[in-house]
């Protein structure tokens, strides 16, 4: 007769889930659906499994007073001032906190220059920003993960309709009579490439040449790229900037060159942030707060369908 007490690993194996999922289901933690929780608890009851609170605390290194669940917002951005220089991140945090409401869950922000290779103590959920390819897949293996923007195959994501937003910006410039159009595109990331593709699709159909330069979603690069575009075509009458921060550099370079925004050169950005409103900048609005909230809701309840794409809308202001 086998008198060995059933373990959490036994429960997980019989229930057909991971050990971490079994633990969360038994303890009523976030990150598992109601159906999974019921199945795991039924299996635990059938096997006669009884969790040992002291052993659990010793195994995790946490006492009952410190077992607060957490969601980590992992931002890969080499700029140490990124959190203040880029309004996008603040909007993400606003949406995430809105989704958490009064739940007893910590929201941690981690900005790194490169994706972490490992995790000594992974969170129950992770929101990825600017984490792509193998790094995104690795993060998803270590914790429940949703990415803002496409990350890697198999990783759930929520993103704006970047392609449609780029398309709207280009249509606006062409239909308002702009003929010598420049563009400061973004870095080689999925969201930037999608904006670029939508923009260039209109330009190809309009049979208009576009002078362009690559940017990195910073004001400094937007400034330098615009000076480059003006050197290549001093008669530019429009510039599309792939994000509002980039557009701030575009506007500065145009002012220094003596070009009057809108009368001489139309400018359209992308994000629809507070920067766009303050600068009277036409910009493609993307609902960042709603994206972040949808991602957090999916982390809290994985039974919900993957968030997918949210619509973007061009908001025309005084710059175009």
Short mmCIF file of N, CA and C in Angstrom, two decimals, residues 170 173-184 199 203 206-212 226 229-240 250 254 259 262-267:
data_model
loop_
_atom_site.label_atom_id
_atom_site.label_comp_id
_atom_site.label_asym_id
_atom_site.label_seq_id
_atom_site.Cartn_x
_atom_site.Cartn_y
_atom_site.Cartn_z
N UNK A 170 -1.40 59.43 -44.39
CA UNK A 170 -1.00 59.66 -45.77
C UNK A 170 -2.16 60.19 -46.61
N UNK A 173 -2.68 63.90 -45.98
CA UNK A 173 -1.69 64.79 -46.60
C UNK A 173 -1.90 64.88 -48.11
N UNK A 174 -2.20 63.75 -48.74
CA UNK A 174 -2.38 63.76 -50.19
C UNK A 174 -3.64 64.52 -50.57
N UNK A 175 -4.75 64.27 -49.87
CA UNK A 175 -6.02 64.90 -50.24
C UNK A 175 -6.09 66.38 -49.88
N UNK A 176 -5.17 66.85 -49.04
CA UNK A 176 -5.13 68.29 -48.74
C UNK A 176 -4.13 69.01 -49.64
N UNK A 177 -3.66 68.32 -50.67
CA UNK A 177 -2.87 68.97 -51.70
C UNK A 177 -1.37 68.98 -51.50
N UNK A 178 -0.86 68.22 -50.56
CA UNK A 178 0.60 68.18 -50.35
C UNK A 178 1.23 67.28 -51.41
N UNK A 179 2.33 67.75 -51.99
CA UNK A 179 2.94 67.03 -53.11
C UNK A 179 4.39 66.64 -52.87
N UNK A 180 5.08 67.32 -51.97
CA UNK A 180 6.48 66.98 -51.70
C UNK A 180 6.55 66.54 -50.24
N UNK A 181 6.34 65.25 -50.07
CA UNK A 181 6.09 64.71 -48.72
C UNK A 181 7.31 63.97 -48.19
N UNK A 182 7.63 64.29 -46.95
CA UNK A 182 8.72 63.60 -46.26
C UNK A 182 8.16 62.78 -45.11
N UNK A 183 8.96 61.84 -44.62
CA UNK A 183 8.53 61.00 -43.50
C UNK A 183 9.72 60.65 -42.63
N UNK A 184 9.50 60.72 -41.32
CA UNK A 184 10.48 60.22 -40.36
C UNK A 184 9.87 58.97 -39.74
N UNK A 199 1.44 53.91 -44.48
CA UNK A 199 1.74 55.21 -45.09
C UNK A 199 2.22 55.05 -46.53
N UNK A 203 1.13 56.28 -50.62
CA UNK A 203 2.07 57.01 -51.46
C UNK A 203 2.31 56.29 -52.78
N UNK A 206 -0.62 56.88 -54.98
CA UNK A 206 -0.70 58.27 -55.45
C UNK A 206 0.42 58.61 -56.41
N UNK A 207 1.30 57.65 -56.64
CA UNK A 207 2.44 57.83 -57.55
C UNK A 207 3.28 59.03 -57.16
N UNK A 208 3.47 59.21 -55.85
CA UNK A 208 4.29 60.32 -55.37
C UNK A 208 5.54 59.80 -54.70
N UNK A 209 6.64 60.44 -54.96
CA UNK A 209 7.89 60.06 -54.31
C UNK A 209 7.89 60.58 -52.88
N UNK A 210 8.46 59.82 -52.00
CA UNK A 210 8.56 60.21 -50.59
C UNK A 210 10.02 60.21 -50.20
N UNK A 211 10.49 61.32 -49.62
CA UNK A 211 11.83 61.31 -49.04
C UNK A 211 11.67 60.94 -47.58
N UNK A 212 12.44 59.97 -47.14
CA UNK A 212 12.25 59.48 -45.79
C UNK A 212 13.57 59.24 -45.08
N UNK A 226 14.82 65.44 -39.77
CA UNK A 226 14.15 66.50 -40.53
C UNK A 226 15.16 67.42 -41.21
N UNK A 229 16.14 65.60 -44.24
CA UNK A 229 15.11 65.65 -45.28
C UNK A 229 15.10 67.00 -45.99
N UNK A 230 15.25 68.09 -45.23
CA UNK A 230 15.26 69.42 -45.83
C UNK A 230 16.49 69.63 -46.72
N UNK A 231 17.59 69.01 -46.35
CA UNK A 231 18.79 69.11 -47.18
C UNK A 231 18.58 68.38 -48.51
N UNK A 232 17.83 67.29 -48.45
CA UNK A 232 17.58 66.52 -49.66
C UNK A 232 16.49 67.15 -50.53
N UNK A 233 15.51 67.79 -49.89
CA UNK A 233 14.44 68.45 -50.63
C UNK A 233 14.00 69.69 -49.86
N UNK A 234 14.63 70.86 -50.12
CA UNK A 234 14.29 72.08 -49.38
C UNK A 234 12.85 72.54 -49.57
N UNK A 235 12.16 71.97 -50.57
CA UNK A 235 10.79 72.42 -50.86
C UNK A 235 9.72 71.48 -50.28
N UNK A 236 10.09 70.69 -49.33
CA UNK A 236 9.12 69.81 -48.70
C UNK A 236 7.89 70.59 -48.24
N UNK A 237 6.71 70.02 -48.48
CA UNK A 237 5.51 70.71 -47.99
C UNK A 237 4.71 69.87 -47.00
N UNK A 238 5.27 68.73 -46.57
CA UNK A 238 4.61 67.91 -45.56
C UNK A 238 5.61 66.94 -44.95
N UNK A 239 5.40 66.62 -43.67
CA UNK A 239 6.24 65.61 -43.00
C UNK A 239 5.33 64.76 -42.11
N UNK A 240 5.46 63.45 -42.26
CA UNK A 240 4.80 62.51 -41.37
C UNK A 240 5.81 62.02 -40.36
N UNK A 250 10.69 67.30 -35.28
CA UNK A 250 10.36 67.77 -36.63
C UNK A 250 9.96 69.25 -36.57
N UNK A 254 11.90 72.49 -38.38
CA UNK A 254 11.19 73.33 -39.35
C UNK A 254 11.22 74.80 -38.93
N UNK A 259 10.61 77.60 -41.87
CA UNK A 259 9.41 77.08 -42.55
C UNK A 259 8.22 77.22 -41.61
N UNK A 262 2.10 74.40 -41.34
CA UNK A 262 0.82 74.35 -42.04
C UNK A 262 0.85 75.19 -43.31
N UNK A 263 1.21 76.48 -43.23
CA UNK A 263 1.23 77.28 -44.46
C UNK A 263 2.28 76.75 -45.43
N UNK A 264 3.51 76.50 -44.92
CA UNK A 264 4.59 75.98 -45.76
C UNK A 264 4.67 74.46 -45.72
N UNK A 265 4.57 73.92 -44.53
CA UNK A 265 4.77 72.48 -44.33
C UNK A 265 3.71 71.95 -43.35
N UNK A 266 2.98 70.94 -43.77
CA UNK A 266 2.04 70.27 -42.88
C UNK A 266 2.79 69.18 -42.10
N UNK A 267 2.41 68.98 -40.84
CA UNK A 267 3.04 67.95 -40.02
C UNK A 267 1.96 67.10 -39.36
#
